[in-house]
Amino acid sequence: MSPAIVPPLSDLPSPPSTYDRADWAGAFRNVELELENEPLVAARGEIPAELTGCLYRNGPGRLERGGRWVHHPFDGDGMICALRFSGGGACFTNRFVRTEGWLAEEAVDQVLYRGVFGTQKPGGPLANAFDLRLKNIANTHVVRLGDDLLALWEASSPHALDPATLETRGLTLLDGVLKPGEAFSAHPRFDPGHHGEPRMVTFGVKTGPRSTLRLMEFATEGPRAGQLVSDRSDIFKGFAFLHDFAITPNWAVFLQNAVDFNPLPFVLGQKGAAQCLRSKAGGQAQFWLVPRDCGAFAGQQPRLIDAPEGFVFHHLNAYEEGDQLVVESIFYADFPSIGPDMDFRSIDFELIPEGLLERCRIDLTTGSLSCERLSERCCEFAMVNPTREGLPARYGWMAVAGRDQGNDPLQAIKKLDLMNGERRVWSAGPRGFVSEPIMVPRPGATSEDEGWVLTVIWNGARNGSDLVILNASTMAEQAVIELPVAMPYGLHGSWAAA
Ligand code: CO
């Protein structure tokens, strides 16, 4: 008898999808209601009494206006929600960011602006050609900085909000740090204190035939909270598309994807700006390693290292190990885009590439690179325990597809042991769909996975949004709270401890 041949993981047949498309698409809707401090009760389980603080989430809250749908949900106006926890209780506040564009469109109930991801004004290309205004929709991320809550959108200035009421204070230049309209990433990283005080590290990129990358670090605690404490700018050759980055004690790590940008269809009113991005055939992606001012390589030039093929939006984490810099990222085989003739509600998941978690190890002495895949399961929105940001971390938590292989909507939350590949999965399926998980360490925790994972899910069975609280170690469900507002799939959020 010949021994059984076990095919490599990637050659195994994918099990069929089990979700219902109508359940998934039910989340594409407008939020019509704004609530303030609405008390919440757990429909199942109990809210942990030690969970004290606020979960802020941002995402598109308006997807249709006057019968016209956005071309891509990323073009929807930013709506913030705040879920406040204390003593085993919780309350809910939600509010649209009062951007200039939202106010103008709300007043006339018409689409007045084009969207970066392909939303057009009524009237076809003629009505859209040469309208190159950007509508700052403030919909990508929300973080505390100093006395403000910042609603972030990477192509322009942040909006400052009141952290308690979510009222919009207005566009902010952060006490003169930014020039009007200057790009400010929607992906700050929070250094837990690699060099003493904790910091918010972030960047802005001004692109063209050459690109200027500005790296900024802000104090987040004490009397200097919100102040800029470090600032450097570097110029790189070529067009840059940088959505996220990663930090270590000594480095800010960027992955410049091999993409081309042809603005002509945007200028002519045929496509949104982001639809003009294409993977560059034969192009070479690069890691851009920028020395942090507080680190051992301060003042040195950035280092450029060839990166593997593929497209990356998000990183899980980065860390240093001796002379090696390790970066863990979610790779797509190609730049995923929704073309002008496609309806996002009917996209075929089989035809778009899935995100796969990979670890790249850069030898800083030789510049050589080695990569390994950490999981074959489609994932997005991954994070480590925030106290391990920039340091070697044992565990990652991430949103994953409902099945082990193939591209599908995100329906489960996975805890992955990054050292030995062991995993634990909590599933919202078959009728639930997850968003970004936020890992919140338990106060006084002594192990890395002690705490909770919070995620807002779309519950297709009741056509509503639920907040789910999981035990971060076991991934057991601790509480499910039915939210009083049904919300489209969100983007990013953050936890502010009380
Ligand atoms: Co992002």
PDB file of C-alpha atoms in Angstrom, residues 110-365:
ATOM      1  CA  GLN A 110     -28.240  65.847  -3.652  1.00  0.00           C
ATOM      2  CA  VAL A 111     -24.822  64.449  -4.538  1.00  0.00           C
ATOM      3  CA  LEU A 112     -22.653  67.529  -5.128  1.00  0.00           C
ATOM      4  CA  TYR A 113     -19.184  65.949  -5.049  1.00  0.00           C
ATOM      5  CA  ARG A 114     -17.310  63.161  -6.775  1.00  0.00           C
ATOM      6  CA  GLY A 115     -15.838  60.419  -4.606  1.00  0.00           C
ATOM      7  CA  VAL A 116     -12.282  59.086  -4.704  1.00  0.00           C
ATOM      8  CA  PHE A 117     -13.551  55.504  -5.193  1.00  0.00           C
ATOM      9  CA  GLY A 118     -15.678  56.291  -8.241  1.00  0.00           C
ATOM     10  CA  THR A 119     -18.871  57.982  -7.057  1.00  0.00           C
ATOM     11  CA  GLN A 120     -19.887  60.540  -9.689  1.00  0.00           C
ATOM     12  CA  LYS A 121     -22.188  63.527  -9.623  1.00  0.00           C
ATOM     13  CA  PRO A 122     -25.372  63.141 -11.717  1.00  0.00           C
ATOM     14  CA  GLY A 123     -25.000  64.040 -15.396  1.00  0.00           C
ATOM     15  CA  GLY A 124     -22.314  61.649 -16.670  1.00  0.00           C
ATOM     16  CA  PRO A 125     -18.678  62.406 -17.514  1.00  0.00           C
ATOM     17  CA  LEU A 126     -19.467  65.905 -18.837  1.00  0.00           C
ATOM     18  CA  ALA A 127     -20.810  66.958 -15.463  1.00  0.00           C
ATOM     19  CA  ASN A 128     -17.794  65.432 -13.678  1.00  0.00           C
ATOM     20  CA  ALA A 129     -14.884  66.319 -15.969  1.00  0.00           C
ATOM     21  CA  PHE A 130     -12.388  68.805 -14.515  1.00  0.00           C
ATOM     22  CA  ASP A 131     -14.089  68.836 -11.115  1.00  0.00           C
ATOM     23  CA  LEU A 132     -10.994  67.859  -9.143  1.00  0.00           C
ATOM     24  CA  ARG A 133     -12.250  68.943  -5.713  1.00  0.00           C
ATOM     25  CA  LEU A 134     -11.749  66.393  -2.983  1.00  0.00           C
ATOM     26  CA  LYS A 135     -14.636  65.808  -0.608  1.00  0.00           C
ATOM     27  CA  ASN A 136     -13.014  65.212   2.780  1.00  0.00           C
ATOM     28  CA  ILE A 137     -15.447  62.595   4.063  1.00  0.00           C
ATOM     29  CA  ALA A 138     -13.657  61.938   7.399  1.00  0.00           C
ATOM     30  CA  ASN A 139     -14.685  58.271   7.327  1.00  0.00           C
ATOM     31  CA  THR A 140     -11.589  56.123   7.835  1.00  0.00           C
ATOM     32  CA  HIS A 141     -10.385  56.136  11.433  1.00  0.00           C
ATOM     33  CA  VAL A 142     -11.018  57.853  14.761  1.00  0.00           C
ATOM     34  CA  VAL A 143      -8.433  58.384  17.528  1.00  0.00           C
ATOM     35  CA  ARG A 144      -7.987  60.445  20.679  1.00  0.00           C
ATOM     36  CA  LEU A 145      -5.191  63.039  20.580  1.00  0.00           C
ATOM     37  CA  GLY A 146      -4.922  65.579  23.402  1.00  0.00           C
ATOM     38  CA  ASP A 147      -8.349  67.105  24.064  1.00  0.00           C
ATOM     39  CA  ASP A 148      -9.684  66.193  20.650  1.00  0.00           C
ATOM     40  CA  LEU A 149     -11.113  63.156  19.009  1.00  0.00           C
ATOM     41  CA  LEU A 150      -9.807  63.117  15.423  1.00  0.00           C
ATOM     42  CA  ALA A 151     -11.843  61.793  12.494  1.00  0.00           C
ATOM     43  CA  LEU A 152      -9.239  60.867   9.886  1.00  0.00           C
ATOM     44  CA  TRP A 153      -9.252  60.698   6.092  1.00  0.00           C
ATOM     45  CA  GLU A 154      -5.811  60.276   4.586  1.00  0.00           C
ATOM     46  CA  ALA A 155      -5.897  62.719   1.697  1.00  0.00           C
ATOM     47  CA  SER A 156      -6.565  65.819   3.800  1.00  0.00           C
ATOM     48  CA  SER A 157      -6.772  67.400   7.257  1.00  0.00           C
ATOM     49  CA  PRO A 158      -8.385  65.673  10.232  1.00  0.00           C
ATOM     50  CA  HIS A 159     -11.683  66.866  11.710  1.00  0.00           C
ATOM     51  CA  ALA A 160     -11.608  67.563  15.443  1.00  0.00           C
ATOM     52  CA  LEU A 161     -14.598  66.320  17.451  1.00  0.00           C
ATOM     53  CA  ASP A 162     -15.694  66.577  21.062  1.00  0.00           C
ATOM     54  CA  PRO A 163     -14.708  63.190  22.574  1.00  0.00           C
ATOM     55  CA  ALA A 164     -17.830  63.113  24.786  1.00  0.00           C
ATOM     56  CA  THR A 165     -20.622  64.394  22.522  1.00  0.00           C
ATOM     57  CA  LEU A 166     -18.975  63.686  19.115  1.00  0.00           C
ATOM     58  CA  GLU A 167     -19.933  67.221  18.027  1.00  0.00           C
ATOM     59  CA  THR A 168     -17.726  68.439  15.192  1.00  0.00           C
ATOM     60  CA  ARG A 169     -15.362  71.231  16.248  1.00  0.00           C
ATOM     61  CA  GLY A 170     -14.122  71.614  12.673  1.00  0.00           C
ATOM     62  CA  LEU A 171     -11.108  70.924  10.497  1.00  0.00           C
ATOM     63  CA  THR A 172      -7.923  71.073  12.549  1.00  0.00           C
ATOM     64  CA  LEU A 173      -4.331  71.844  11.593  1.00  0.00           C
ATOM     65  CA  LEU A 174      -3.150  70.517  14.976  1.00  0.00           C
ATOM     66  CA  ASP A 175      -1.893  73.845  16.341  1.00  0.00           C
ATOM     67  CA  GLY A 176      -0.137  74.782  13.121  1.00  0.00           C
ATOM     68  CA  VAL A 177       1.553  71.417  12.523  1.00  0.00           C
ATOM     69  CA  LEU A 178      -0.278  70.963   9.205  1.00  0.00           C
ATOM     70  CA  LYS A 179      -0.710  73.267   6.257  1.00  0.00           C
ATOM     71  CA  PRO A 180      -4.319  73.682   5.054  1.00  0.00           C
ATOM     72  CA  GLY A 181      -5.302  70.614   3.008  1.00  0.00           C
ATOM     73  CA  GLU A 182      -2.076  68.742   3.852  1.00  0.00           C
ATOM     74  CA  ALA A 183      -2.405  64.949   3.715  1.00  0.00           C
ATOM     75  CA  PHE A 184      -2.508  63.293   7.136  1.00  0.00           C
ATOM     76  CA  SER A 185      -2.672  59.512   7.266  1.00  0.00           C
ATOM     77  CA  ALA A 186      -5.688  57.672   8.639  1.00  0.00           C
ATOM     78  CA  HIS A 187      -3.323  55.068  10.129  1.00  0.00           C
ATOM     79  CA  PRO A 188      -1.489  56.425  13.153  1.00  0.00           C
ATOM     80  CA  ARG A 189       0.456  53.864  15.188  1.00  0.00           C
ATOM     81  CA  PHE A 190       0.634  54.067  18.951  1.00  0.00           C
ATOM     82  CA  ASP A 191       4.121  53.543  20.396  1.00  0.00           C
ATOM     83  CA  PRO A 192       3.399  52.186  23.891  1.00  0.00           C
ATOM     84  CA  GLY A 193       6.585  53.805  25.269  1.00  0.00           C
ATOM     85  CA  HIS A 194       9.614  52.323  23.466  1.00  0.00           C
ATOM     86  CA  HIS A 195      11.659  55.325  24.591  1.00  0.00           C
ATOM     87  CA  GLY A 196       9.847  56.283  27.784  1.00  0.00           C
ATOM     88  CA  GLU A 197       6.715  58.261  27.007  1.00  0.00           C
ATOM     89  CA  PRO A 198       4.022  56.819  24.740  1.00  0.00           C
ATOM     90  CA  ARG A 199       3.563  58.493  21.373  1.00  0.00           C
ATOM     91  CA  MET A 200       1.288  58.657  18.384  1.00  0.00           C
ATOM     92  CA  VAL A 201       3.403  58.159  15.261  1.00  0.00           C
ATOM     93  CA  THR A 202       1.857  59.051  11.923  1.00  0.00           C
ATOM     94  CA  PHE A 203       2.645  60.338   8.445  1.00  0.00           C
ATOM     95  CA  GLY A 204       1.472  62.326   5.463  1.00  0.00           C
ATOM     96  CA  VAL A 205       2.437  61.783   1.853  1.00  0.00           C
ATOM     97  CA  LYS A 206       2.499  64.323  -0.949  1.00  0.00           C
ATOM     98  CA  THR A 207       2.875  62.420  -4.171  1.00  0.00           C
ATOM     99  CA  GLY A 208       3.762  63.131  -7.795  1.00  0.00           C
ATOM    100  CA  PRO A 209       6.755  62.220  -9.976  1.00  0.00           C
ATOM    101  CA  ARG A 210       8.576  62.276  -6.638  1.00  0.00           C
ATOM    102  CA  SER A 211       6.929  61.861  -3.285  1.00  0.00           C
ATOM    103  CA  THR A 212       7.533  63.607   0.025  1.00  0.00           C
ATOM    104  CA  LEU A 213       6.893  61.486   3.088  1.00  0.00           C
ATOM    105  CA  ARG A 214       6.502  63.354   6.368  1.00  0.00           C
ATOM    106  CA  LEU A 215       6.853  61.382   9.596  1.00  0.00           C
ATOM    107  CA  MET A 216       5.352  62.992  12.702  1.00  0.00           C
ATOM    108  CA  GLU A 217       5.345  61.922  16.340  1.00  0.00           C
ATOM    109  CA  PHE A 218       3.017  63.387  18.970  1.00  0.00           C
ATOM    110  CA  ALA A 219       3.013  63.095  22.748  1.00  0.00           C
ATOM    111  CA  THR A 220      -0.147  61.357  23.939  1.00  0.00           C
ATOM    112  CA  GLU A 221       0.096  61.718  27.729  1.00  0.00           C
ATOM    113  CA  GLY A 222       0.884  64.372  30.337  1.00  0.00           C
ATOM    114  CA  PRO A 223       0.952  68.138  29.874  1.00  0.00           C
ATOM    115  CA  ARG A 224       2.395  67.816  26.348  1.00  0.00           C
ATOM    116  CA  ALA A 225      -0.407  65.521  25.136  1.00  0.00           C
ATOM    117  CA  GLY A 226      -1.263  66.400  21.541  1.00  0.00           C
ATOM    118  CA  GLN A 227       2.011  68.270  20.900  1.00  0.00           C
ATOM    119  CA  LEU A 228       4.352  67.462  18.032  1.00  0.00           C
ATOM    120  CA  VAL A 229       7.618  66.092  19.443  1.00  0.00           C
ATOM    121  CA  SER A 230       9.331  64.839  16.283  1.00  0.00           C
ATOM    122  CA  ASP A 231       9.070  65.699  12.589  1.00  0.00           C
ATOM    123  CA  ARG A 232      11.086  64.628   9.555  1.00  0.00           C
ATOM    124  CA  SER A 233      10.503  64.640   5.802  1.00  0.00           C
ATOM    125  CA  ASP A 234      12.115  62.476   3.131  1.00  0.00           C
ATOM    126  CA  ILE A 235      11.843  62.549  -0.626  1.00  0.00           C
ATOM    127  CA  PHE A 236      11.470  59.355  -2.648  1.00  0.00           C
ATOM    128  CA  LYS A 237      11.469  58.800  -6.395  1.00  0.00           C
ATOM    129  CA  GLY A 238       8.173  58.009  -8.047  1.00  0.00           C
ATOM    130  CA  PHE A 239       4.492  57.901  -7.208  1.00  0.00           C
ATOM    131  CA  ALA A 240       3.598  56.706  -3.713  1.00  0.00           C
ATOM    132  CA  PHE A 241       0.443  55.058  -2.472  1.00  0.00           C
ATOM    133  CA  LEU A 242       0.786  54.464   1.259  1.00  0.00           C
ATOM    134  CA  HIS A 243      -2.302  53.688   3.318  1.00  0.00           C
ATOM    135  CA  ASP A 244      -0.744  52.164   6.446  1.00  0.00           C
ATOM    136  CA  PHE A 245       2.708  51.665   7.957  1.00  0.00           C
ATOM    137  CA  ALA A 246       4.282  49.956  10.958  1.00  0.00           C
ATOM    138  CA  ILE A 247       6.683  51.037  13.678  1.00  0.00           C
ATOM    139  CA  THR A 248       9.455  49.535  15.766  1.00  0.00           C
ATOM    140  CA  PRO A 249      11.543  51.343  18.413  1.00  0.00           C
ATOM    141  CA  ASN A 250      14.014  52.476  15.706  1.00  0.00           C
ATOM    142  CA  TRP A 251      12.097  52.450  12.423  1.00  0.00           C
ATOM    143  CA  ALA A 252       8.981  53.560  10.630  1.00  0.00           C
ATOM    144  CA  VAL A 253       8.303  50.864   8.021  1.00  0.00           C
ATOM    145  CA  PHE A 254       6.469  51.628   4.766  1.00  0.00           C
ATOM    146  CA  LEU A 255       5.689  49.305   1.891  1.00  0.00           C
ATOM    147  CA  GLN A 256       5.528  51.148  -1.407  1.00  0.00           C
ATOM    148  CA  ASN A 257       3.431  48.931  -3.665  1.00  0.00           C
ATOM    149  CA  ALA A 258       4.374  48.665  -7.331  1.00  0.00           C
ATOM    150  CA  VAL A 259       1.463  50.749  -8.633  1.00  0.00           C
ATOM    151  CA  ASP A 260       0.965  53.269 -11.387  1.00  0.00           C
ATOM    152  CA  PHE A 261      -1.375  56.215 -11.320  1.00  0.00           C
ATOM    153  CA  ASN A 262      -2.819  57.564 -14.561  1.00  0.00           C
ATOM    154  CA  PRO A 263      -4.966  60.570 -13.597  1.00  0.00           C
ATOM    155  CA  LEU A 264      -6.476  61.142 -17.051  1.00  0.00           C
ATOM    156  CA  PRO A 265      -9.749  59.179 -16.591  1.00  0.00           C
ATOM    157  CA  PHE A 266     -10.215  61.046 -13.292  1.00  0.00           C
ATOM    158  CA  VAL A 267      -9.649  64.440 -14.871  1.00  0.00           C
ATOM    159  CA  LEU A 268     -12.006  63.553 -17.746  1.00  0.00           C
ATOM    160  CA  GLY A 269     -14.784  62.576 -15.362  1.00  0.00           C
ATOM    161  CA  GLN A 270     -14.766  58.857 -16.201  1.00  0.00           C
ATOM    162  CA  LYS A 271     -13.312  57.394 -13.015  1.00  0.00           C
ATOM    163  CA  GLY A 272     -12.617  58.216  -9.401  1.00  0.00           C
ATOM    164  CA  ALA A 273      -9.004  58.949  -8.456  1.00  0.00           C
ATOM    165  CA  ALA A 274      -8.503  55.592  -6.680  1.00  0.00           C
ATOM    166  CA  GLN A 275      -9.834  53.756  -9.763  1.00  0.00           C
ATOM    167  CA  CYS A 276      -6.861  55.172 -11.687  1.00  0.00           C
ATOM    168  CA  LEU A 277      -4.432  53.100  -9.603  1.00  0.00           C
ATOM    169  CA  ARG A 278      -3.145  49.966 -11.294  1.00  0.00           C
ATOM    170  CA  SER A 279      -0.579  47.349 -10.384  1.00  0.00           C
ATOM    171  CA  LYS A 280       2.544  48.190 -12.366  1.00  0.00           C
ATOM    172  CA  ALA A 281       3.464  45.291 -14.644  1.00  0.00           C
ATOM    173  CA  GLY A 282       7.045  44.303 -13.918  1.00  0.00           C
ATOM    174  CA  GLY A 283       7.227  46.966 -11.205  1.00  0.00           C
ATOM    175  CA  GLN A 284       9.234  46.486  -8.033  1.00  0.00           C
ATOM    176  CA  ALA A 285       7.632  47.073  -4.648  1.00  0.00           C
ATOM    177  CA  GLN A 286       9.923  48.467  -1.962  1.00  0.00           C
ATOM    178  CA  PHE A 287      10.114  48.701   1.769  1.00  0.00           C
ATOM    179  CA  TRP A 288      10.984  52.226   2.808  1.00  0.00           C
ATOM    180  CA  LEU A 289      12.618  52.134   6.231  1.00  0.00           C
ATOM    181  CA  VAL A 290      12.655  55.601   7.792  1.00  0.00           C
ATOM    182  CA  PRO A 291      14.756  56.028  10.970  1.00  0.00           C
ATOM    183  CA  ARG A 292      12.761  57.391  13.895  1.00  0.00           C
ATOM    184  CA  ASP A 293      14.211  60.490  15.565  1.00  0.00           C
ATOM    185  CA  CYS A 294      14.127  58.835  18.972  1.00  0.00           C
ATOM    186  CA  GLY A 295      15.938  55.680  17.788  1.00  0.00           C
ATOM    187  CA  ALA A 296      19.475  54.440  17.224  1.00  0.00           C
ATOM    188  CA  PHE A 297      19.567  55.523  13.543  1.00  0.00           C
ATOM    189  CA  ALA A 298      18.246  59.074  14.041  1.00  0.00           C
ATOM    190  CA  GLY A 299      19.373  61.476  11.345  1.00  0.00           C
ATOM    191  CA  GLN A 300      20.358  58.738   8.887  1.00  0.00           C
ATOM    192  CA  GLN A 301      18.935  58.417   5.384  1.00  0.00           C
ATOM    193  CA  PRO A 302      16.019  56.011   4.794  1.00  0.00           C
ATOM    194  CA  ARG A 303      16.918  52.525   3.591  1.00  0.00           C
ATOM    195  CA  LEU A 304      15.203  51.006   0.538  1.00  0.00           C
ATOM    196  CA  ILE A 305      14.762  47.233   0.315  1.00  0.00           C
ATOM    197  CA  ASP A 306      13.045  45.354  -2.528  1.00  0.00           C
ATOM    198  CA  ALA A 307       9.749  43.889  -1.351  1.00  0.00           C
ATOM    199  CA  PRO A 308       7.808  40.833  -2.572  1.00  0.00           C
ATOM    200  CA  GLU A 309       5.151  41.030  -5.270  1.00  0.00           C
ATOM    201  CA  GLY A 310       1.606  41.820  -4.223  1.00  0.00           C
ATOM    202  CA  PHE A 311      -0.391  44.684  -2.812  1.00  0.00           C
ATOM    203  CA  VAL A 312      -0.609  45.656   0.852  1.00  0.00           C
ATOM    204  CA  PHE A 313      -3.127  47.972   2.530  1.00  0.00           C
ATOM    205  CA  HIS A 314      -2.558  46.972   6.140  1.00  0.00           C
ATOM    206  CA  HIS A 315       0.199  45.700   8.366  1.00  0.00           C
ATOM    207  CA  LEU A 316      -0.267  43.628  11.495  1.00  0.00           C
ATOM    208  CA  ASN A 317       2.948  44.619  13.288  1.00  0.00           C
ATOM    209  CA  ALA A 318       6.700  45.046  12.937  1.00  0.00           C
ATOM    210  CA  TYR A 319       9.580  44.385  15.338  1.00  0.00           C
ATOM    211  CA  GLU A 320      13.360  44.095  15.540  1.00  0.00           C
ATOM    212  CA  GLU A 321      15.294  40.920  16.265  1.00  0.00           C
ATOM    213  CA  GLY A 322      19.026  41.548  16.362  1.00  0.00           C
ATOM    214  CA  ASP A 323      19.995  42.809  12.895  1.00  0.00           C
ATOM    215  CA  GLN A 324      16.656  41.781  11.467  1.00  0.00           C
ATOM    216  CA  LEU A 325      13.543  43.819  10.950  1.00  0.00           C
ATOM    217  CA  VAL A 326      10.389  41.724  10.810  1.00  0.00           C
ATOM    218  CA  VAL A 327       7.195  43.015   9.182  1.00  0.00           C
ATOM    219  CA  GLU A 328       3.869  41.153   9.230  1.00  0.00           C
ATOM    220  CA  SER A 329       1.421  42.325   6.555  1.00  0.00           C
ATOM    221  CA  ILE A 330      -1.733  41.330   4.690  1.00  0.00           C
ATOM    222  CA  PHE A 331      -0.864  40.741   1.033  1.00  0.00           C
ATOM    223  CA  TYR A 332      -3.231  40.728  -1.955  1.00  0.00           C
ATOM    224  CA  ALA A 333      -2.157  39.204  -5.269  1.00  0.00           C
ATOM    225  CA  ASP A 334      -3.223  42.411  -7.018  1.00  0.00           C
ATOM    226  CA  PHE A 335      -4.684  45.842  -6.318  1.00  0.00           C
ATOM    227  CA  PRO A 336      -8.395  45.249  -5.683  1.00  0.00           C
ATOM    228  CA  SER A 337     -10.590  47.819  -7.411  1.00  0.00           C
ATOM    229  CA  ILE A 338     -14.248  48.129  -8.381  1.00  0.00           C
ATOM    230  CA  GLY A 339     -14.376  49.282 -11.997  1.00  0.00           C
ATOM    231  CA  PRO A 340     -16.747  51.969 -13.287  1.00  0.00           C
ATOM    232  CA  ASP A 341     -19.246  49.426 -14.646  1.00  0.00           C
ATOM    233  CA  MET A 342     -19.530  47.291 -11.507  1.00  0.00           C
ATOM    234  CA  ASP A 343     -22.059  47.553  -8.668  1.00  0.00           C
ATOM    235  CA  PHE A 344     -20.327  46.954  -5.324  1.00  0.00           C
ATOM    236  CA  ARG A 345     -23.405  45.154  -3.963  1.00  0.00           C
ATOM    237  CA  SER A 346     -23.085  42.454  -6.610  1.00  0.00           C
ATOM    238  CA  ILE A 347     -19.304  41.924  -6.584  1.00  0.00           C
ATOM    239  CA  ASP A 348     -18.140  38.380  -7.147  1.00  0.00           C
ATOM    240  CA  PHE A 349     -15.808  37.525  -4.274  1.00  0.00           C
ATOM    241  CA  GLU A 350     -14.293  34.722  -6.353  1.00  0.00           C
ATOM    242  CA  LEU A 351     -12.948  37.266  -8.820  1.00  0.00           C
ATOM    243  CA  ILE A 352     -11.119  39.507  -6.371  1.00  0.00           C
ATOM    244  CA  PRO A 353      -7.951  38.502  -4.548  1.00  0.00           C
ATOM    245  CA  GLU A 354      -8.094  37.603  -0.851  1.00  0.00           C
ATOM    246  CA  GLY A 355      -5.839  39.044   1.850  1.00  0.00           C
ATOM    247  CA  LEU A 356      -3.244  36.623   3.248  1.00  0.00           C
ATOM    248  CA  LEU A 357      -1.016  37.221   6.263  1.00  0.00           C
ATOM    249  CA  GLU A 358       2.710  37.057   5.533  1.00  0.00           C
ATOM    250  CA  ARG A 359       5.859  37.689   7.535  1.00  0.00           C
ATOM    251  CA  CYS A 360       8.829  39.367   5.830  1.00  0.00           C
ATOM    252  CA  ARG A 361      12.215  39.265   7.513  1.00  0.00           C
ATOM    253  CA  ILE A 362      14.661  41.950   6.367  1.00  0.00           C
ATOM    254  CA  ASP A 363      18.336  41.528   7.199  1.00  0.00           C
ATOM    255  CA  LEU A 364      19.473  45.097   7.863  1.00  0.00           C
ATOM    256  CA  THR A 365      23.150  44.200   7.407  1.00  0.00           C
TER     257      THR A 365
END
